[in-house]
Coordinates of C-alpha atoms in Angstrom, one line a residue:
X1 CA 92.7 13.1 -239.9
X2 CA 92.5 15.1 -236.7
X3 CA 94.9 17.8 -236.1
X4 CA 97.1 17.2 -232.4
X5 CA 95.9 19.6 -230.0
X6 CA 98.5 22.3 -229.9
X7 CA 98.6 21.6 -225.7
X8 CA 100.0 18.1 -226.9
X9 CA 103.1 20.1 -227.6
X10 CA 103.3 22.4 -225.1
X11 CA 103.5 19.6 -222.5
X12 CA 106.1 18.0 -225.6
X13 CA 108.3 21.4 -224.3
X14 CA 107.9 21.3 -221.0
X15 CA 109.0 17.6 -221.1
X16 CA 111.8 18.6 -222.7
X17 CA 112.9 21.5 -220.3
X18 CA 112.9 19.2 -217.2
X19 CA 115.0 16.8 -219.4
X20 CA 117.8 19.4 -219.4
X21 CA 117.4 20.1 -215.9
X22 CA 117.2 16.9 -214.1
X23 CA 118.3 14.5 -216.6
X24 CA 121.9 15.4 -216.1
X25 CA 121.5 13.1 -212.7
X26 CA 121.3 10.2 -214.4
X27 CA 124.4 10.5 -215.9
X28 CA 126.5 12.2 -213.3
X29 CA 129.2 8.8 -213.2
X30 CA 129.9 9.3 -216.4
X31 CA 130.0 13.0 -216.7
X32 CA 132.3 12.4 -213.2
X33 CA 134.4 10.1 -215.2
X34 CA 134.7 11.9 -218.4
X35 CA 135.7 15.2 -216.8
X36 CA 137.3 13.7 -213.9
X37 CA 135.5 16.0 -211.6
X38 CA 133.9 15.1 -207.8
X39 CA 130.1 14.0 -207.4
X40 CA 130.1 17.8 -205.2
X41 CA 131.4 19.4 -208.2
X42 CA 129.4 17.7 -211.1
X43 CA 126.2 18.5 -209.2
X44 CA 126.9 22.3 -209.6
X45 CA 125.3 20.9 -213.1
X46 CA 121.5 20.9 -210.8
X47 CA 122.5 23.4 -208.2
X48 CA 123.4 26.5 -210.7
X49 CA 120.7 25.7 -213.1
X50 CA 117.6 25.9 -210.3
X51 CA 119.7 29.2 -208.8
X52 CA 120.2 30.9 -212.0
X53 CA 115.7 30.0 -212.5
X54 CA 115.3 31.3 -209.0
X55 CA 117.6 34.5 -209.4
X56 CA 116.4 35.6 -212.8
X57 CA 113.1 34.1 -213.7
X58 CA 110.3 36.5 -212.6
X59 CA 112.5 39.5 -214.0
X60 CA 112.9 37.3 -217.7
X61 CA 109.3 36.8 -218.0
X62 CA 108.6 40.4 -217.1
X63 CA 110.5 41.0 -220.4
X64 CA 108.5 38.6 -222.6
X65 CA 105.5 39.6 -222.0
X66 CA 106.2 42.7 -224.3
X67 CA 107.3 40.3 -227.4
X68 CA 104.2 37.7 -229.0
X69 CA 104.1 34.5 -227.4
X70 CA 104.0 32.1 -230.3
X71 CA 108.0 33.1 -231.5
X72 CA 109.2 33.6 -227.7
X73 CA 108.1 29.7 -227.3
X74 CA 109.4 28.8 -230.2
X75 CA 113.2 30.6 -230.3
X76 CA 113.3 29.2 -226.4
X77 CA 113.0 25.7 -227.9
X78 CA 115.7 25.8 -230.3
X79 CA 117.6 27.7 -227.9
X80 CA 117.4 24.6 -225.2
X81 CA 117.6 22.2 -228.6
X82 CA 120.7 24.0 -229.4
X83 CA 122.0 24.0 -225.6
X84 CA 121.3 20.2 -225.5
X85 CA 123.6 19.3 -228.6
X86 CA 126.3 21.7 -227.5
X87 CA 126.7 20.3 -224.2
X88 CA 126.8 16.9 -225.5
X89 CA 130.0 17.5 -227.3
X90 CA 131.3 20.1 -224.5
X91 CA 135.2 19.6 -224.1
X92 CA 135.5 21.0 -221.1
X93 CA 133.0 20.8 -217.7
X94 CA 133.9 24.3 -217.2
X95 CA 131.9 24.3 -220.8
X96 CA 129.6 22.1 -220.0
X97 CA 128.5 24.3 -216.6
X98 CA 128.4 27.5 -219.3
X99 CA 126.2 25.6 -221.0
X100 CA 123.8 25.2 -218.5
X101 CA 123.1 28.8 -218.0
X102 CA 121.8 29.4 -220.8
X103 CA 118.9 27.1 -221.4
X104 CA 117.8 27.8 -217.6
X105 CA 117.6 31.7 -218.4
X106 CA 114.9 30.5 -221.0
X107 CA 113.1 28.1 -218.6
X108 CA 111.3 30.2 -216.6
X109 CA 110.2 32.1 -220.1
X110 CA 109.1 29.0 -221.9
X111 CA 107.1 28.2 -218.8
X112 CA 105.2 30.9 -218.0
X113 CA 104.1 31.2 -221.5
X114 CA 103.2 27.6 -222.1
X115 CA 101.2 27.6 -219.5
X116 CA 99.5 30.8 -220.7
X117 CA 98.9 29.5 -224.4
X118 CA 97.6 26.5 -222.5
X119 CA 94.8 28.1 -221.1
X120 CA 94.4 30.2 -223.5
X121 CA 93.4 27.1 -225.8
X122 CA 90.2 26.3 -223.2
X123 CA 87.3 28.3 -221.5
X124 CA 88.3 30.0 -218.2
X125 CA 86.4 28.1 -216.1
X126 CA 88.5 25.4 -217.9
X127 CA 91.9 26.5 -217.2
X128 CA 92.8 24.9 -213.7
X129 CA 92.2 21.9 -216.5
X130 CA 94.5 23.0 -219.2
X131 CA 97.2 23.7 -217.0
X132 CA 97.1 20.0 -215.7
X133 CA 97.3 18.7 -219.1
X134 CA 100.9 21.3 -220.0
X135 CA 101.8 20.3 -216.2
X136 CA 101.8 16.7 -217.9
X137 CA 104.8 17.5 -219.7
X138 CA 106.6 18.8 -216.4
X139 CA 105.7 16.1 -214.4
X140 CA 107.1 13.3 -217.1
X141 CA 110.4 15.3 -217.4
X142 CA 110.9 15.6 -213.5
X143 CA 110.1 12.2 -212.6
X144 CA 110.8 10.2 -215.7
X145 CA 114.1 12.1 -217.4
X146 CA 116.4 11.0 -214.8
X147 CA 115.7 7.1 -215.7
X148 CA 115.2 7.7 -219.5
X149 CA 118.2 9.4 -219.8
X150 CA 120.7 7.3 -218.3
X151 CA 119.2 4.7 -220.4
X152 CA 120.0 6.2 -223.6
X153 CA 123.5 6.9 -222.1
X154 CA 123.6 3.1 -221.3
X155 CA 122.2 1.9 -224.9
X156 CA 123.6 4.5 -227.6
X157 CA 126.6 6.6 -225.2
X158 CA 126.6 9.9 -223.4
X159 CA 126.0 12.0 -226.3
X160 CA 122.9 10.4 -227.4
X161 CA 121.2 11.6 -224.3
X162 CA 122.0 14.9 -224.8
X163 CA 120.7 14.7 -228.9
X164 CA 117.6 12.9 -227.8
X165 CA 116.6 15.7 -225.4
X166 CA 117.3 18.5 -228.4
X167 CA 115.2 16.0 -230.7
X168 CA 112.1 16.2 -228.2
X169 CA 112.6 19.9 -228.5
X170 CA 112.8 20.4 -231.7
X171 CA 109.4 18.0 -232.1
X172 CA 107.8 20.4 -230.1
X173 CA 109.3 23.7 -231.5
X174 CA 107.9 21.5 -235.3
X175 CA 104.5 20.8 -233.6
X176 CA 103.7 24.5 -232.6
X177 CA 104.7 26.1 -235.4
X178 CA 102.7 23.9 -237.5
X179 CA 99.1 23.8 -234.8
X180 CA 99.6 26.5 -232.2
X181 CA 97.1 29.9 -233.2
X182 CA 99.5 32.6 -233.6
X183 CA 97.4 34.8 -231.4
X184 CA 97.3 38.7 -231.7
X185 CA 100.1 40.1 -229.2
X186 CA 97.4 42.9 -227.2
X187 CA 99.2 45.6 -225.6
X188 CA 101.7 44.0 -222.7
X189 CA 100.4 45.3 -219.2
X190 CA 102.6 48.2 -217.6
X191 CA 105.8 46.7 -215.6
X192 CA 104.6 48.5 -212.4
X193 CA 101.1 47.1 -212.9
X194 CA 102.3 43.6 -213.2
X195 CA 104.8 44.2 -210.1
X196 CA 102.4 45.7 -207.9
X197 CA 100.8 42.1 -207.4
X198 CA 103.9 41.2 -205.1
X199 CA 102.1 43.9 -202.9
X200 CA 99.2 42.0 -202.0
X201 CA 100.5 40.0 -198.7
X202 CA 97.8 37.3 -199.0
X203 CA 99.7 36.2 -202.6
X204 CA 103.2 36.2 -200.3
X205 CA 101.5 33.8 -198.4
X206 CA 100.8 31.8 -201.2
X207 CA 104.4 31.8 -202.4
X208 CA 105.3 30.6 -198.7
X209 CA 103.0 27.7 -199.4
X210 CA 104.4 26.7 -202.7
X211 CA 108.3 27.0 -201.8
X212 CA 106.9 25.0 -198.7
X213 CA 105.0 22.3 -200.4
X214 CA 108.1 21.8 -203.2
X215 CA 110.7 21.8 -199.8
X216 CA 108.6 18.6 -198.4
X217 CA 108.7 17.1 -202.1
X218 CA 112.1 17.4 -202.6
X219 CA 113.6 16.2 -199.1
X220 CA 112.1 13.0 -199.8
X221 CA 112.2 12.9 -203.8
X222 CA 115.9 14.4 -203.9
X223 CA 117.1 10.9 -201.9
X224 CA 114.3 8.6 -203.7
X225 CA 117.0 6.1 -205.1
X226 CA 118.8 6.0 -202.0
X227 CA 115.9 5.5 -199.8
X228 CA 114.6 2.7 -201.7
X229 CA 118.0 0.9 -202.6
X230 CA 119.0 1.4 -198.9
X231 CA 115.8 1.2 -196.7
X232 CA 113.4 -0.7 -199.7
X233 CA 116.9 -3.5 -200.6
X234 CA 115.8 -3.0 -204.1
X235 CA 118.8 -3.1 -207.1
X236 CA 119.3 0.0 -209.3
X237 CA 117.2 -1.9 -211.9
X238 CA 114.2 -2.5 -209.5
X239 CA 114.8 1.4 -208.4
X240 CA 114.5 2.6 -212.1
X241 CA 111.6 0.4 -212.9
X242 CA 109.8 1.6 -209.5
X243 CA 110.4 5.1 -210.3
X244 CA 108.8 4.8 -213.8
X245 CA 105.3 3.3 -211.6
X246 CA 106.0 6.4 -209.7
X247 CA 106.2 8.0 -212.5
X248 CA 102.9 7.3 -214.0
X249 CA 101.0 7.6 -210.7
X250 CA 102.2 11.7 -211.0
X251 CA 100.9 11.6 -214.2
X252 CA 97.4 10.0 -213.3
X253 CA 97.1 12.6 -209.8
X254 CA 98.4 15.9 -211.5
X255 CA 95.7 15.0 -214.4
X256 CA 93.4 14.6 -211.3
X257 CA 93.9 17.3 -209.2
X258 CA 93.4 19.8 -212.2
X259 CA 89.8 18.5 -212.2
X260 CA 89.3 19.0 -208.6
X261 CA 91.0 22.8 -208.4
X262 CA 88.3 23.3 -211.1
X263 CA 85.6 22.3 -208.4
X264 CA 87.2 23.1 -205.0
X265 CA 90.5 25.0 -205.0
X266 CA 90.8 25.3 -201.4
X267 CA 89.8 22.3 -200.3
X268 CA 92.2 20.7 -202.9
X269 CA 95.2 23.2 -201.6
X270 CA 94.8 21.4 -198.2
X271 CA 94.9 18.3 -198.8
X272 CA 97.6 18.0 -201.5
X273 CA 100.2 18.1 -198.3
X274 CA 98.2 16.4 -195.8
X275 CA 98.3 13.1 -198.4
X276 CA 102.2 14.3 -198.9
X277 CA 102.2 13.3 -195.1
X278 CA 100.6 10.1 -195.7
X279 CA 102.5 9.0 -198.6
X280 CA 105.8 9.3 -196.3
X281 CA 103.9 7.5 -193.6
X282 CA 103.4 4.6 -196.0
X283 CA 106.9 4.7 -196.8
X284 CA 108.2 4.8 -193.4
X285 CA 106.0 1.6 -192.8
X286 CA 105.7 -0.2 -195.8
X287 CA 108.8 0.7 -198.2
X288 CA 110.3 -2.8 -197.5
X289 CA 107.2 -4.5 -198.4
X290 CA 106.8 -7.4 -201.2
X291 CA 106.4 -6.1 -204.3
X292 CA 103.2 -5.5 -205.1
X293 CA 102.6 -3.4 -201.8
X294 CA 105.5 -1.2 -202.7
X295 CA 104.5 -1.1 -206.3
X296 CA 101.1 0.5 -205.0
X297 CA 102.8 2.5 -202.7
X298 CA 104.9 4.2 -205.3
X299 CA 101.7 5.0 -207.4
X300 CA 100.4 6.5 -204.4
X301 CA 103.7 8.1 -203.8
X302 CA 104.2 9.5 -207.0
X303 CA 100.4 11.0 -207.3
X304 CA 100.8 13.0 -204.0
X305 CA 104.1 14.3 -205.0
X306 CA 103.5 15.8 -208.3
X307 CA 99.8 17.0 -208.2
X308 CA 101.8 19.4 -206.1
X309 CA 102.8 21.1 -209.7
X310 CA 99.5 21.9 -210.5
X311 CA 98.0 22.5 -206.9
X312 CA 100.9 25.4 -205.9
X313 CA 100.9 26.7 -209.9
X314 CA 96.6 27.4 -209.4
X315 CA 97.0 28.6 -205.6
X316 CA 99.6 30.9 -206.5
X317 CA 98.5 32.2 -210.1
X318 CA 94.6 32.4 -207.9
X319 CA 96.4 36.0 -206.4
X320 CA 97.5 37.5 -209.5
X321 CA 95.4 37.1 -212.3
X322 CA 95.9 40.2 -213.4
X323 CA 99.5 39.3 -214.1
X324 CA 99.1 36.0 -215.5
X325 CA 102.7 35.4 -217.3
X326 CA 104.5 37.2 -214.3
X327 CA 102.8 35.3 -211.6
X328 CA 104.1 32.3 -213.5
X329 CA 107.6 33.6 -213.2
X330 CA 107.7 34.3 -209.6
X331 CA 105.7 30.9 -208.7
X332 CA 108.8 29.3 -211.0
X333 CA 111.3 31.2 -208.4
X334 CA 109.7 29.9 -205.8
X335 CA 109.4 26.4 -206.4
X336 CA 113.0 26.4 -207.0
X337 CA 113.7 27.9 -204.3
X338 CA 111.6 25.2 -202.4
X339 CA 113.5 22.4 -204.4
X340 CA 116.9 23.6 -202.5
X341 CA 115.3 24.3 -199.3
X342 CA 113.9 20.8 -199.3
X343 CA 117.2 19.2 -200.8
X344 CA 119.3 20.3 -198.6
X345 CA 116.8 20.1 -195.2
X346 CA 116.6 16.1 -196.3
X347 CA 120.5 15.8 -196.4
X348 CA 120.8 17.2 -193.3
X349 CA 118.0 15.0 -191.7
X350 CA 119.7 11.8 -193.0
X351 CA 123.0 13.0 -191.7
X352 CA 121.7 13.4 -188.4
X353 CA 118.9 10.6 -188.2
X354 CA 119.7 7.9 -191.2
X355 CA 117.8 8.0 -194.2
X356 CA 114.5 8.0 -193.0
X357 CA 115.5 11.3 -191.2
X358 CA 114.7 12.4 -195.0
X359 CA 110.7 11.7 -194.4
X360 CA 110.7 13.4 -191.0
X361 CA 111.8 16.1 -192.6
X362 CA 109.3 16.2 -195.5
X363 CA 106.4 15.5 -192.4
X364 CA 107.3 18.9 -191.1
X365 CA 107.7 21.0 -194.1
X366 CA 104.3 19.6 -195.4
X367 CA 102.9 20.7 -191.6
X368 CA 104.1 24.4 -192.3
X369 CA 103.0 24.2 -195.8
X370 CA 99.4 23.0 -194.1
X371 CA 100.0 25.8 -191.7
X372 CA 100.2 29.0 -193.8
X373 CA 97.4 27.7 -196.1
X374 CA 95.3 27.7 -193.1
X375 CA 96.2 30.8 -191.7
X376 CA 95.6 32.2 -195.6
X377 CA 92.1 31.0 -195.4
X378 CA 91.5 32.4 -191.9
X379 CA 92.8 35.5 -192.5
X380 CA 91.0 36.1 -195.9
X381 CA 88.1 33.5 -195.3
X382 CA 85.4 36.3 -196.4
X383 CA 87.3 36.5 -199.5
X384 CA 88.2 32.6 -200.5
X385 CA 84.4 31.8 -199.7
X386 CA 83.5 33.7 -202.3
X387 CA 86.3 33.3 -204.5
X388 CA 87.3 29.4 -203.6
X389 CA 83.8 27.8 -202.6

């Protein structure tokens, strides 16, 4: 029988991880109604988790790079494991808010070293690869853990969704301890060797392109259930069932824009936002369409938003390969970072325009993400033609 791949895990984990942070907005009625709290205050639940990642994560994974990477991944799955079971049974949402810092301090770690051990698994001229597979796990949890988890509420009760996300961990913590090489820890790279990278202005540029790219996600994806009850006319049920299509067509691009980074990094950093711009286009035109149009749509939709994990991960990580595991930290600040920018730019578009302000809004962050990617390859092109071609 053939042993998993070990990467069949790591994405397991990563899966998981998003779970915990996103999945709590499919059940924010009935955490609402359980702790009679306001939809404002029960989506502190979101806002602290991405600002406690943002705050703390390159300065945690800093840290575990001197500690082997095999127990570090594991201990940060039974950590979020534990965190999921103890918030399912919090009594309290002042407990239940506690809880949340704690697996989000360990995000950041378990995600910078998955995606390490991912590449580590393949050649180098492989890895743009191997990160697309891991990335498969993020991408699931972020578009498909908000549906799956208010269905488990719905089936089996609130607490179930909170024991089925520490079961997926725990699977995954099981499935690398039993297939991931426990690889010798070499000596960790100095801390002012790894922070001197966020001295190199072309990589700052980079970061500005991957908070920028997430900011156009998220002002459209932050109101997608809105958008397509409202503007689309679809029911709750036809919005869950779209988002799984959307769902699967993230899966299917992030898969494919690994292989293309692998061939054309540059040209694949440009046009991740230019078909962003599209996609929203579509939408605008098409969103109340028959069904079959807007199931195609959503594919499309859902391929252009999340190959924008992989695409910003590579660009970034591209400037700082000599700090792999830190990079990783300060590219998960940043896209964060762009998740709150984008959030809150989209409300403030629909409060001011309708809805559909929301995709204006993601337009124009997506043209400033298009921008500074540009003005990166104009103001390094002798470098990138060499290094990108």
């Amino acid at each position: 029988m053939k042993r998993p791949h070990p990467v069949v895990f790591l994405a397991l984990g990563l899966f998981g991880v998003y779970c915990i942070e996103f999945g709590v907005v499919g059940i924010l009625p009935l955490i609402m109604q359980r702790f009679g709290v306001t939809a404002a205050r029960a989506g502190l639940l979101v806002g602290l988790f991405a600002l406690v990642i943002a705050a703390a994560g390159p300065w945690l994974v800093l840290l575990a790079t001197r500690w082997r990477r095999k127990p570090v991944l594991l201990v940060s799955l039974c950590v979020f494991a534990l965190a999921s079971v103890a918030s399912g049974f919090a009594p309290r949402f002042e407990w239940l808010l506690a809880l949340r810092v704690v697996p989000a301090l360990f995000h950041p770690v378990y995600f910078s070293l998955a995606m390490v051990a991912a590449a580590a698994l393949y050649s180098p001229q492989d890895s743009a690869r191997a990160g697309a597979h891991a990335f498969t796990g993020t991408s699931m949890g972020m578009v498909l853990g908000i549906p799956l988890t208010t269905w488990i509420a719905d089936q089996y009760g609130y607490e179930a969704s909170f024991l089925a996300c520490a079961a997926v961990n725990l699977l995954a913590a099981l499935g690398l301890y039993l297939f991931l090489p426990d690889t010798p820890h070499s000596a960790p790279l100095a801390y002012g060797r790894q922070l001197a990278i966020l001295r190199k202005p072309a990589l700052w540029l980079n970061i500005a392109a991957a908070i920028l790219v997430f900011a156009a996600m998220f002002s459209v994806y932050a109101y997608a259930a809105a958008y397509l009850q409202e503007i689309a006319g679809l029911t709750a049920r036809q919005t869950g069932m779209l988002l799984v299509v959307f769902g699967v067509g993230g899966v299917a691009g992030n898969l494919f824009a690994g292989r293309q980074l692998g061939r054309h990094l540059l040209r694949t950093v440009l046009l991740q936002p230019m078909l962003l711009c599209l996609a929203y286009g579509l939408l605008y035109r098409y969103a109340d369409a028959a069904g079959w149009t807007v199931a195609v749509l959503a594919l499309f939709w859902g391929a252009a938003h999340t190959s924008g994990l992989i695409v910003t991960q590579v660009w970034l990580s591209s400037e700082a390969r000599e700090a792999p595991a830190f990079a990783i930290g300060v590219y998960i600040a940043a896209i964060n970072l762009g998740v709150t920018i984008g959030a809150l730019a989209g409300g403030a578009a629909i409060a001011r325009y309708g809805m559909q302000g929301s995709l204006g809004s993601g337009v124009l962050l997506a043209v400033l993400a298009l921008a500074v990617i540009a003005l990166k390859a104009m103001l390094y092109r002798a470098t990138m033609l060499s290094k990108y071609a």
